[in-house]
Short mmCIF file of C-alpha atoms in Angstrom, two decimals:
data_model
loop_
_atom_site.label_atom_id
_atom_site.label_comp_id
_atom_site.label_asym_id
_atom_site.label_seq_id
_atom_site.Cartn_x
_atom_site.Cartn_y
_atom_site.Cartn_z
CA MET A 839 25.30 18.57 -5.19
CA GLY A 840 27.63 18.48 -8.17
CA LEU A 841 24.96 19.94 -10.46
CA ARG A 842 24.18 22.69 -7.94
CA ASP A 843 27.85 23.60 -7.52
CA LYS A 844 28.06 24.15 -11.28
CA GLY A 845 25.45 26.90 -11.04
CA ASN A 846 22.31 24.90 -11.80
CA SER A 847 19.00 25.22 -9.96
CA LEU A 848 17.48 21.95 -8.80
CA VAL A 849 13.93 21.35 -7.56
CA VAL A 850 13.52 17.89 -6.01
CA VAL A 851 10.38 16.19 -4.69
CA GLU A 852 11.57 13.92 -1.89
CA HIS A 853 10.64 12.28 1.44
CA ASP A 854 14.13 11.02 2.28
CA GLU A 855 15.46 12.65 5.43
CA ASP A 856 19.08 12.82 4.27
CA THR A 857 18.07 14.59 1.05
CA ILE A 858 15.88 17.03 2.99
CA ARG A 859 18.75 17.82 5.37
CA ARG A 860 21.09 18.62 2.48
CA ALA A 861 18.71 21.05 0.78
CA ASP A 862 19.54 24.76 0.69
CA HIS A 863 15.87 25.66 0.87
CA LEU A 864 12.87 23.55 1.86
CA ILE A 865 9.23 24.01 0.82
CA ASP A 866 6.71 21.86 2.73
CA LEU A 867 3.23 21.48 1.21
CA GLY A 868 0.17 20.35 3.11
CA PRO A 869 -1.09 20.09 5.71
CA GLY A 870 -2.96 17.02 4.43
CA ALA A 871 -3.48 15.29 1.10
CA GLY A 872 -5.91 15.99 -1.71
CA LYS A 873 -8.30 18.86 -1.00
CA ASN A 874 -6.87 19.02 2.54
CA GLY A 875 -3.50 20.12 1.17
CA GLY A 876 -2.20 22.39 -1.55
CA GLN A 877 -0.82 25.09 0.76
CA VAL A 878 2.71 26.11 1.68
CA VAL A 879 2.83 25.23 5.37
CA TRP A 880 6.54 25.79 5.96
CA GLN A 881 9.56 26.98 4.05
CA GLY A 882 13.04 28.04 4.88
CA ASP A 883 16.41 26.59 5.85
CA PRO A 884 15.93 22.86 6.64
CA LYS A 885 18.40 23.21 9.53
CA GLU A 886 15.62 24.92 11.46
CA LEU A 887 13.31 21.99 10.77
CA PHE A 888 15.69 19.60 12.51
CA GLN A 889 16.58 21.80 15.48
CA PRO A 890 16.18 20.03 18.85
CA SER A 891 12.90 21.21 20.34
CA LYS A 892 14.20 21.29 23.95
CA GLY A 893 10.68 20.61 25.16
CA LYS A 894 9.15 23.44 23.15
CA LYS A 895 7.44 23.50 19.83
CA ARG A 896 9.84 24.54 17.12
CA SER A 897 9.26 27.72 15.18
CA SER A 898 7.92 27.27 11.69
CA LYS A 899 8.47 30.87 10.65
CA PRO A 900 10.22 31.28 7.31
CA THR A 901 12.41 34.20 6.43
CA PRO A 902 10.44 37.50 6.30
CA ASP A 903 10.41 37.81 2.53
CA LEU A 904 8.75 34.43 2.01
CA CYS A 905 5.02 33.70 1.98
CA PRO A 906 3.52 33.23 5.44
CA VAL A 907 2.98 29.91 7.15
CA THR A 908 -0.70 29.01 7.48
CA HIS A 909 -0.51 25.62 9.19
CA ASP A 910 1.82 23.43 11.21
CA SER A 911 4.28 21.46 9.08
CA PRO A 912 3.51 17.71 8.90
CA THR A 913 7.17 17.10 8.03
CA MET A 914 8.36 19.03 11.09
CA GLU A 915 5.90 17.09 13.24
CA ALA A 916 7.10 13.75 11.84
CA TYR A 917 10.74 14.44 12.62
CA ALA A 918 9.97 16.04 15.97
CA HIS A 919 8.27 12.80 17.04
CA PRO A 920 10.05 9.96 15.22
CA LEU A 921 8.58 6.47 15.23
CA VAL A 922 9.59 4.28 18.16
CA HIS A 923 10.20 0.69 17.07
CA PRO A 924 8.60 -1.72 17.33
CA LEU A 925 5.34 0.21 17.07
CA ARG A 926 3.42 -2.60 18.75
CA GLY A 927 5.72 -2.51 21.79
CA SER A 928 7.29 -5.91 21.09
CA ARG A 929 8.03 -8.19 18.16
CA ARG A 930 6.11 -11.37 17.51
CA LYS A 931 7.94 -14.40 18.86
CA LEU A 932 9.60 -16.42 16.11
CA PRO A 933 8.70 -20.13 15.86
CA ASN A 934 11.26 -22.73 16.81
CA LYS A 935 13.44 -23.47 13.77
CA LYS A 936 13.21 -27.16 14.59
CA GLU A 937 9.46 -26.99 13.98
CA ALA A 938 9.53 -27.39 10.21
CA GLY A 939 5.81 -26.77 9.76
CA ASP A 940 6.08 -23.23 11.10
CA TRP A 941 8.59 -22.14 8.46
CA LEU A 942 8.47 -21.76 4.71
CA VAL A 943 11.84 -23.16 3.59
CA VAL A 944 13.20 -22.67 0.07
CA LYS A 945 16.31 -24.68 -0.77
CA GLY A 946 18.65 -24.23 -3.71
CA ALA A 947 17.47 -20.75 -4.72
CA ARG A 948 19.62 -19.86 -7.74
CA ALA A 949 17.79 -17.33 -9.92
CA ASN A 950 20.11 -14.74 -11.50
CA ASN A 951 22.90 -13.98 -9.00
CA LEU A 952 21.51 -16.05 -6.08
CA LYS A 953 24.09 -18.56 -4.92
CA ASN A 954 22.15 -21.75 -4.17
CA LEU A 955 20.54 -20.26 -1.06
CA GLU A 956 18.48 -21.87 1.66
CA VAL A 957 16.00 -19.24 2.79
CA ARG A 958 13.72 -19.66 5.80
CA ILE A 959 10.60 -17.51 6.25
CA PRO A 960 8.50 -17.73 9.44
CA ILE A 961 4.81 -18.35 8.74
CA GLY A 962 2.39 -15.83 10.24
CA ARG A 963 5.08 -13.19 10.70
CA LEU A 964 6.37 -10.01 9.01
CA THR A 965 9.58 -10.73 7.11
CA VAL A 966 11.58 -7.93 5.50
CA ILE A 967 14.25 -8.57 2.86
CA SER A 968 16.97 -5.91 2.81
CA GLY A 969 20.19 -5.33 0.92
CA ILE A 970 21.72 -2.85 -1.50
CA SER A 971 20.23 -2.40 -4.97
CA GLY A 972 21.08 -5.33 -7.25
CA SER A 973 21.95 -7.69 -4.40
CA GLY A 974 19.30 -10.27 -5.41
CA LYS A 975 16.19 -9.34 -3.39
CA SER A 976 13.75 -9.21 -6.31
CA SER A 977 15.37 -12.25 -7.89
CA PHE A 978 14.41 -14.22 -4.80
CA LEU A 979 10.94 -12.75 -4.28
CA ARG A 980 9.72 -12.80 -7.88
CA GLY A 981 12.06 -15.33 -9.45
CA VAL A 982 11.97 -18.00 -6.74
CA LEU A 983 9.54 -17.56 -3.85
CA LYS A 984 6.38 -16.65 -5.78
CA PRO A 985 6.70 -19.29 -8.54
CA ALA A 986 7.79 -21.95 -6.02
CA VAL A 987 4.78 -21.43 -3.76
CA SER A 988 2.41 -21.04 -6.73
CA ALA A 989 3.66 -24.32 -8.21
CA ALA A 990 3.31 -26.13 -4.87
CA LEU A 991 -0.24 -24.84 -4.38
CA ALA A 992 -1.22 -25.82 -7.94
CA ALA A 993 0.18 -29.33 -7.43
CA GLY A 994 -1.64 -29.64 -4.10
CA LYS A 995 -4.94 -28.76 -5.76
CA GLY A 996 -4.53 -31.36 -8.48
CA GLY A 997 -2.64 -29.17 -10.88
CA ARG A 998 0.06 -30.40 -13.22
CA LYS A 999 3.24 -31.46 -11.44
CA PRO A 1000 6.55 -30.59 -13.13
CA SER A 1001 8.40 -33.44 -14.81
CA THR A 1002 11.88 -34.47 -13.72
CA LYS A 1003 13.37 -32.55 -16.64
CA THR A 1004 11.29 -29.47 -15.83
CA LYS A 1005 12.35 -29.63 -12.17
CA SER A 1006 16.01 -29.44 -13.13
CA ASP A 1007 15.33 -26.19 -14.97
CA LEU A 1008 13.63 -24.52 -12.01
CA PRO A 1009 15.57 -21.84 -10.07
CA TRP A 1010 15.01 -23.70 -6.80
CA THR A 1011 15.53 -27.26 -5.59
CA SER A 1012 12.74 -27.77 -3.06
CA LEU A 1013 10.12 -26.01 -0.96
CA GLU A 1014 8.86 -26.99 2.48
CA GLY A 1015 5.90 -25.61 4.43
CA ALA A 1016 3.63 -24.73 1.48
CA ASP A 1017 0.89 -26.89 3.01
CA ARG A 1018 0.40 -24.09 5.56
CA ILE A 1019 -0.28 -21.52 2.81
CA GLU A 1020 -3.75 -20.92 1.36
CA ALA A 1021 -2.79 -18.60 -1.51
CA VAL A 1022 0.01 -16.27 -2.64
CA TYR A 1023 -0.57 -12.66 -3.70
CA GLU A 1024 1.86 -10.06 -5.04
CA VAL A 1025 0.67 -6.60 -3.99
CA ASP A 1026 2.46 -4.18 -6.32
CA GLN A 1027 2.03 -0.56 -7.38
CA SER A 1028 0.50 -1.31 -10.79
CA PRO A 1029 -2.76 0.56 -11.59
CA ILE A 1030 -5.99 -0.87 -10.17
CA GLY A 1031 -7.77 0.08 -13.41
CA LYS A 1032 -7.00 1.55 -16.82
CA THR A 1033 -10.27 3.34 -17.59
CA SER A 1034 -12.47 5.94 -15.90
CA ARG A 1035 -15.03 3.20 -15.27
CA SER A 1036 -12.76 1.83 -12.56
CA THR A 1037 -12.79 3.74 -9.27
CA PRO A 1038 -11.64 3.12 -5.68
CA ALA A 1039 -15.25 2.29 -4.74
CA THR A 1040 -15.63 -0.32 -7.48
CA TYR A 1041 -12.22 -1.90 -6.81
CA VAL A 1042 -12.81 -2.55 -3.10
CA LYS A 1043 -16.38 -3.72 -3.89
CA VAL A 1044 -17.97 -1.20 -1.53
CA PHE A 1045 -19.86 0.25 -4.50
CA ASP A 1046 -21.77 -3.05 -4.79
CA GLU A 1047 -23.01 -2.60 -1.23
CA ILE A 1048 -23.96 1.04 -1.87
CA ARG A 1049 -25.94 0.11 -5.00
CA ALA A 1050 -27.71 -2.69 -3.09
CA LEU A 1051 -28.62 -0.19 -0.37
CA PHE A 1052 -30.12 2.25 -2.90
CA ALA A 1053 -32.08 -0.58 -4.53
CA GLN A 1054 -33.78 -1.29 -1.19
CA LEU A 1055 -35.07 2.26 -0.78
CA PRO A 1056 -38.88 2.59 -0.97
CA GLU A 1057 -38.77 4.95 -3.96
CA ALA A 1058 -36.41 2.65 -5.86
CA ARG A 1059 -38.61 -0.38 -5.18
CA ALA A 1060 -41.72 1.54 -6.24
CA ARG A 1061 -40.05 2.34 -9.56
CA GLY A 1062 -38.82 -1.23 -9.99
CA TYR A 1063 -35.14 -0.25 -9.82
CA THR A 1064 -32.61 -2.98 -9.04
CA ALA A 1065 -28.99 -2.55 -7.99
CA SER A 1066 -27.91 -2.52 -11.65
CA ARG A 1067 -29.93 0.67 -12.13
CA PHE A 1068 -27.39 2.47 -9.92
CA SER A 1069 -24.38 1.33 -11.93
CA PHE A 1070 -22.83 3.85 -14.33
CA ASN A 1071 -21.67 0.94 -16.50
CA THR A 1072 -25.09 -0.37 -17.55
CA GLU A 1073 -27.88 1.02 -19.71
CA GLY A 1074 -30.95 2.41 -18.03
CA GLY A 1075 -29.48 4.15 -15.03
CA ARG A 1076 -26.44 5.75 -16.59
CA CYS A 1077 -26.30 8.92 -18.67
CA GLU A 1078 -26.48 7.68 -22.26
CA PRO A 1079 -24.82 10.63 -24.08
CA CYS A 1080 -21.55 10.00 -22.19
CA LYS A 1081 -22.21 6.27 -21.53
CA GLY A 1082 -21.69 6.81 -17.80
CA ASN A 1083 -18.21 8.31 -18.16
CA GLY A 1084 -19.20 11.82 -17.07
CA SER A 1085 -17.16 13.24 -19.95
CA ILE A 1086 -17.15 13.01 -23.72
CA LYS A 1087 -14.05 12.28 -25.77
CA LEU A 1088 -13.20 14.70 -28.57
CA GLU A 1089 -10.80 13.64 -31.31
CA MET A 1090 -9.57 16.35 -33.64
CA ASN A 1091 -7.22 16.21 -36.59
CA PHE A 1092 -3.66 17.37 -35.81
CA LEU A 1093 -4.61 18.06 -32.17
CA PRO A 1094 -4.36 15.82 -29.12
CA THR A 1095 -7.45 14.01 -27.86
CA THR A 1096 -9.35 16.01 -25.26
CA TYR A 1097 -12.33 15.44 -22.96
CA ILE A 1098 -15.19 17.79 -22.10
CA VAL A 1099 -17.71 17.48 -19.27
CA CYS A 1100 -20.95 15.91 -20.44
CA GLU A 1101 -23.60 18.64 -20.77
CA GLU A 1102 -26.44 16.17 -20.15
CA CYS A 1103 -25.36 14.95 -16.67
CA GLY A 1104 -22.84 17.65 -15.75
CA GLY A 1105 -20.19 15.00 -15.11
CA ARG A 1106 -22.34 13.02 -12.65
CA ARG A 1107 -22.54 9.91 -14.87
CA TYR A 1108 -26.22 9.13 -14.20
CA ALA A 1109 -29.58 9.81 -15.85
CA ALA A 1110 -31.76 12.41 -14.14
CA SER A 1111 -34.36 9.78 -13.17
CA THR A 1112 -31.72 7.73 -11.35
CA LEU A 1113 -30.53 10.79 -9.41
CA GLU A 1114 -34.06 11.39 -8.15
CA VAL A 1115 -33.70 8.44 -5.74
CA GLN A 1116 -31.99 9.67 -2.57
CA TYR A 1117 -30.65 8.14 0.62
CA ASN A 1118 -30.53 10.57 3.55
CA GLY A 1119 -30.75 13.48 1.14
CA LYS A 1120 -28.04 12.32 -1.29
CA SER A 1121 -28.35 10.72 -4.71
CA ILE A 1122 -25.99 8.04 -6.00
CA GLY A 1123 -24.20 10.80 -7.93
CA ASP A 1124 -23.71 12.80 -4.73
CA ILE A 1125 -22.31 9.70 -3.02
CA MET A 1126 -19.69 9.20 -5.74
CA ASP A 1127 -18.57 12.82 -5.26
CA LEU A 1128 -17.87 12.25 -1.55
CA THR A 1129 -14.35 11.65 -0.29
CA ILE A 1130 -13.73 8.32 1.39
CA ALA A 1131 -13.55 10.05 4.78
CA GLU A 1132 -16.87 11.84 4.16
CA ALA A 1133 -18.49 8.63 2.95
CA ALA A 1134 -17.27 6.71 6.02
CA GLU A 1135 -19.02 9.25 8.25
CA PHE A 1136 -22.13 9.31 6.04
CA PHE A 1137 -22.50 5.52 6.13
CA ALA A 1138 -21.53 5.14 9.80
CA GLY A 1139 -24.85 3.38 10.46
CA VAL A 1140 -24.25 0.76 7.73
CA PRO A 1141 -21.46 -1.51 9.06
CA LYS A 1142 -20.90 -3.46 5.80
CA ILE A 1143 -20.09 -0.20 4.01
CA ALA A 1144 -18.49 1.76 6.85
CA ARG A 1145 -16.00 -0.98 7.75
CA THR A 1146 -14.23 -0.90 4.38
CA LEU A 1147 -14.35 2.89 4.13
CA ASN A 1148 -12.92 3.29 7.65
CA LEU A 1149 -10.06 0.95 6.75
CA MET A 1150 -9.27 3.10 3.74
CA SER A 1151 -9.40 6.28 5.83
CA GLU A 1152 -7.09 4.76 8.43
CA THR A 1153 -4.52 4.06 5.73
CA GLY A 1154 -4.42 7.73 4.76
CA LEU A 1155 -6.65 7.44 1.69
CA GLY A 1156 -9.56 9.43 3.13
CA TYR A 1157 -8.96 12.33 0.72
CA LEU A 1158 -9.68 10.25 -2.40
CA HIS A 1159 -13.16 10.45 -3.92
CA LEU A 1160 -15.28 7.31 -4.22
CA GLY A 1161 -15.82 8.00 -7.93
CA GLN A 1162 -12.29 9.14 -8.74
CA PRO A 1163 -11.03 7.46 -11.96
CA SER A 1164 -8.44 4.80 -11.13
CA PRO A 1165 -5.90 5.99 -13.76
CA SER A 1166 -5.52 9.23 -11.75
CA LEU A 1167 -4.21 7.35 -8.68
CA SER A 1168 -0.50 7.15 -7.86
CA GLY A 1169 1.28 3.81 -7.52
CA GLY A 1170 1.39 4.16 -3.74
CA GLU A 1171 -2.34 4.92 -3.56
CA ALA A 1172 -3.13 1.92 -5.76
CA GLN A 1173 -0.97 -0.35 -3.59
CA ARG A 1174 -2.67 0.74 -0.36
CA ILE A 1175 -6.10 0.20 -1.92
CA LYS A 1176 -5.02 -3.34 -2.84
CA LEU A 1177 -3.88 -3.96 0.74
CA VAL A 1178 -7.23 -2.76 2.10
CA THR A 1179 -8.98 -5.04 -0.38
CA GLU A 1180 -6.97 -7.99 0.91
CA LEU A 1181 -7.82 -7.05 4.49
CA THR A 1182 -11.54 -7.03 3.77
CA LYS A 1183 -11.30 -10.25 1.75
CA GLY A 1184 -9.32 -11.86 4.56
CA ILE A 1185 -12.06 -11.10 7.09
CA GLY A 1186 -14.61 -12.81 4.84
CA ARG A 1187 -12.39 -15.80 4.02
CA ALA A 1188 -11.56 -16.40 7.70
CA THR A 1189 -15.22 -16.22 8.71
CA ASN A 1190 -16.21 -18.62 5.91
CA ALA A 1191 -13.48 -21.11 6.88
CA ARG A 1192 -14.48 -21.11 10.53
CA LEU A 1193 -18.27 -21.22 10.13
CA ARG A 1194 -18.89 -23.18 6.94
CA GLN A 1195 -15.83 -25.36 6.60
CA ASN A 1196 -15.27 -25.88 10.33
CA ARG A 1197 -11.52 -25.38 10.08
CA THR A 1198 -8.85 -22.89 11.05
CA PRO A 1199 -8.02 -20.82 7.95
CA LYS A 1200 -4.54 -21.18 6.49
CA SER A 1201 -2.15 -18.27 6.08
CA ASN A 1202 -2.09 -16.22 2.89
CA LEU A 1203 1.36 -15.23 1.63
CA TYR A 1204 1.61 -11.56 0.64
CA LEU A 1205 4.63 -10.37 -1.35
CA ILE A 1206 5.20 -6.61 -1.38
CA GLU A 1207 8.08 -4.79 -3.07
CA GLU A 1208 9.18 -1.38 -1.74
CA PRO A 1209 5.76 -0.12 -0.57
CA SER A 1210 7.29 3.00 1.03
CA ILE A 1211 8.20 4.55 -2.34
CA GLY A 1212 6.60 8.00 -2.59
CA LEU A 1213 5.25 7.95 0.98
CA HIS A 1214 5.69 10.62 3.65
CA LEU A 1215 6.80 9.36 7.06
CA SER A 1216 3.27 9.78 8.39
CA ASP A 1217 1.99 7.60 5.51
CA VAL A 1218 4.66 4.98 6.25
CA LYS A 1219 3.25 4.65 9.75
CA ARG A 1220 -0.24 4.04 8.34
CA LEU A 1221 1.18 1.51 5.87
CA LEU A 1222 2.85 -0.38 8.72
CA GLU A 1223 -0.44 -0.50 10.59
CA ILE A 1224 -2.11 -2.20 7.59
CA ILE A 1225 0.73 -4.70 7.26
CA HIS A 1226 0.61 -5.51 10.97
CA HIS A 1227 -3.16 -5.95 10.67
CA LEU A 1228 -2.62 -8.57 7.94
CA VAL A 1229 -0.07 -10.43 10.09
CA ASP A 1230 -2.30 -10.23 13.17
CA ASP A 1231 -4.98 -11.96 11.07
CA GLY A 1232 -2.58 -14.90 10.68
CA HIS A 1233 -1.10 -14.07 7.30
CA THR A 1234 2.53 -14.18 6.19
CA VAL A 1235 3.92 -10.95 4.75
CA VAL A 1236 7.27 -10.67 2.95
CA VAL A 1237 8.43 -7.16 2.07
CA ILE A 1238 11.42 -5.96 0.07
CA GLU A 1239 12.42 -2.59 1.52
CA HIS A 1240 15.16 0.02 1.77
CA SER A 1241 13.23 2.07 4.34
CA LEU A 1242 14.77 1.75 7.80
CA GLU A 1243 11.36 2.46 9.34
CA ILE A 1244 9.93 -0.71 7.78
CA MET A 1245 13.05 -2.80 8.42
CA ALA A 1246 12.87 -1.81 12.08
CA GLU A 1247 9.33 -3.25 12.28
CA ALA A 1248 10.26 -6.71 10.97
CA ASP A 1249 9.74 -9.82 13.07
CA TYR A 1250 12.40 -11.44 10.91
CA LEU A 1251 14.95 -9.71 8.68
CA ILE A 1252 16.87 -11.29 5.80
CA ASP A 1253 19.79 -9.22 4.51
CA ILE A 1254 21.02 -10.22 1.03
CA GLY A 1255 24.38 -9.06 -0.30
CA PRO A 1256 26.97 -8.08 0.59
CA GLU A 1257 27.30 -6.20 -2.71
CA ALA A 1258 25.42 -6.07 -6.02
CA GLY A 1259 25.54 -8.40 -9.02
CA ASP A 1260 28.05 -11.24 -8.83
CA ALA A 1261 29.35 -9.86 -5.55
CA GLY A 1262 25.89 -10.34 -4.00
CA GLY A 1263 23.36 -13.13 -3.95
CA GLU A 1264 24.25 -14.40 -0.46
CA ILE A 1265 22.40 -14.27 2.84
CA VAL A 1266 24.64 -11.98 4.86
CA ALA A 1267 22.49 -11.96 7.98
CA SER A 1268 19.10 -13.17 9.18
CA GLY A 1269 17.16 -12.95 12.41
CA THR A 1270 15.46 -10.19 14.36
CA PRO A 1271 16.60 -6.63 13.56
CA GLU A 1272 18.48 -6.60 16.88
CA GLU A 1273 20.40 -9.70 15.78
CA VAL A 1274 21.11 -8.44 12.25
CA VAL A 1275 22.68 -5.16 13.45
CA LYS A 1276 25.44 -7.20 15.12
CA VAL A 1277 26.64 -8.68 11.82
CA LYS A 1278 29.63 -6.59 10.71
CA ARG A 1279 29.57 -7.95 7.15
CA SER A 1280 26.09 -6.50 6.58
CA ARG A 1281 25.91 -3.21 4.68
CA THR A 1282 22.49 -2.62 6.25
CA ALA A 1283 23.56 -3.22 9.87
CA PRO A 1284 25.19 0.14 10.75
CA PHE A 1285 22.27 2.20 9.40
CA LEU A 1286 19.68 0.02 11.09
CA ALA A 1287 21.64 0.09 14.36
CA GLU A 1288 21.57 3.88 14.32
CA ARG A 1289 17.84 3.89 13.67
CA LEU A 1290 17.19 1.44 16.51
CA GLY A 1291 19.55 3.30 18.83
CA VAL A 1292 21.78 0.23 19.19
CA LYS A 1293 25.44 0.93 19.84
#
């Protein structure tokens, strides 16, 4: 506001409601993502966006001199029908604290500004860690919880146990309950691949199933093609001039590196002979050009392929193309793809444990830091559905978040603070969100109480 009041013009890309409310002019793009978006669907004074509907649909007409509205505003729709928490209707019941085996208990957590904390995390539940920036949330998640569980799992599998001297240097004193954990995974927003050879389809392994399907086609078998023939990373099936990249790199003196579409394959990555093999009228190159939503419908009759693609569509990633280079994905898109991958892996691991090993599978521990960054409210809802799916499968999910929508969905909330730096590092409150909002010392409590409608 200070910059604006000095005569500057500011253009801000934001999903935060408070920032949207304070804008002088709002431009809403959509209505969907990817090729389903790219249009101005609403613009005008944001006060109109937040007008009470009084049972009627609010007007989305901008001022007369602005470009016309072509679609309903997804932002207006999101705030007209806010999420009602908990989304599932009720929270999962917390285990009895006297039952030690049902809790992951870290004692003596002292990384950075943490003050010798004892932190309890319910196994098989959604735990959210809240607190102001710099209060010690990441110090606990990355500096204590992940290495503590990883060390315990390594020791349990015959790995090297820390010596007495090494133990004294660790930022925690002890850990209980790790015997209930199968593995620990940190699901962050780092890229899922650094080259154009990595795509959403290859990362979630659905491309392996598609190639296997093509290899079983009568024409492919008659030609002696195997699944590797339909990979753009191996010789034989790929376009050799571009080595399966679909584009050719040009390096010129004194000019930046540029890429041009391969003239041989037209950007389709494959040799002409490979593209001659078709499944239901589409070649492997056509398949890679499909969006995830289109591919899910196309492969509806192939459960092994459709299941993964439907999961990706349900998380709001249906607009991405199967063959889209991974470096072009945003951090939020990459993180959701990783979550879907864990969901599909979890289904397989659980089935294997029950059928082959004749045992109930243990809980995986998933650590996620601020997954709502860059997400629209409608995307946050889809993200929560994935997280709940993981927990319903018996896994333990711990999330660091500032989003009230995600805090309000927690089975168990741990608020660290009360301030940042040396003035933080303490557990200010813990329990269900309804219990945490009653703690007056918590900086999070009043905002969360308002979101939950608790007075």
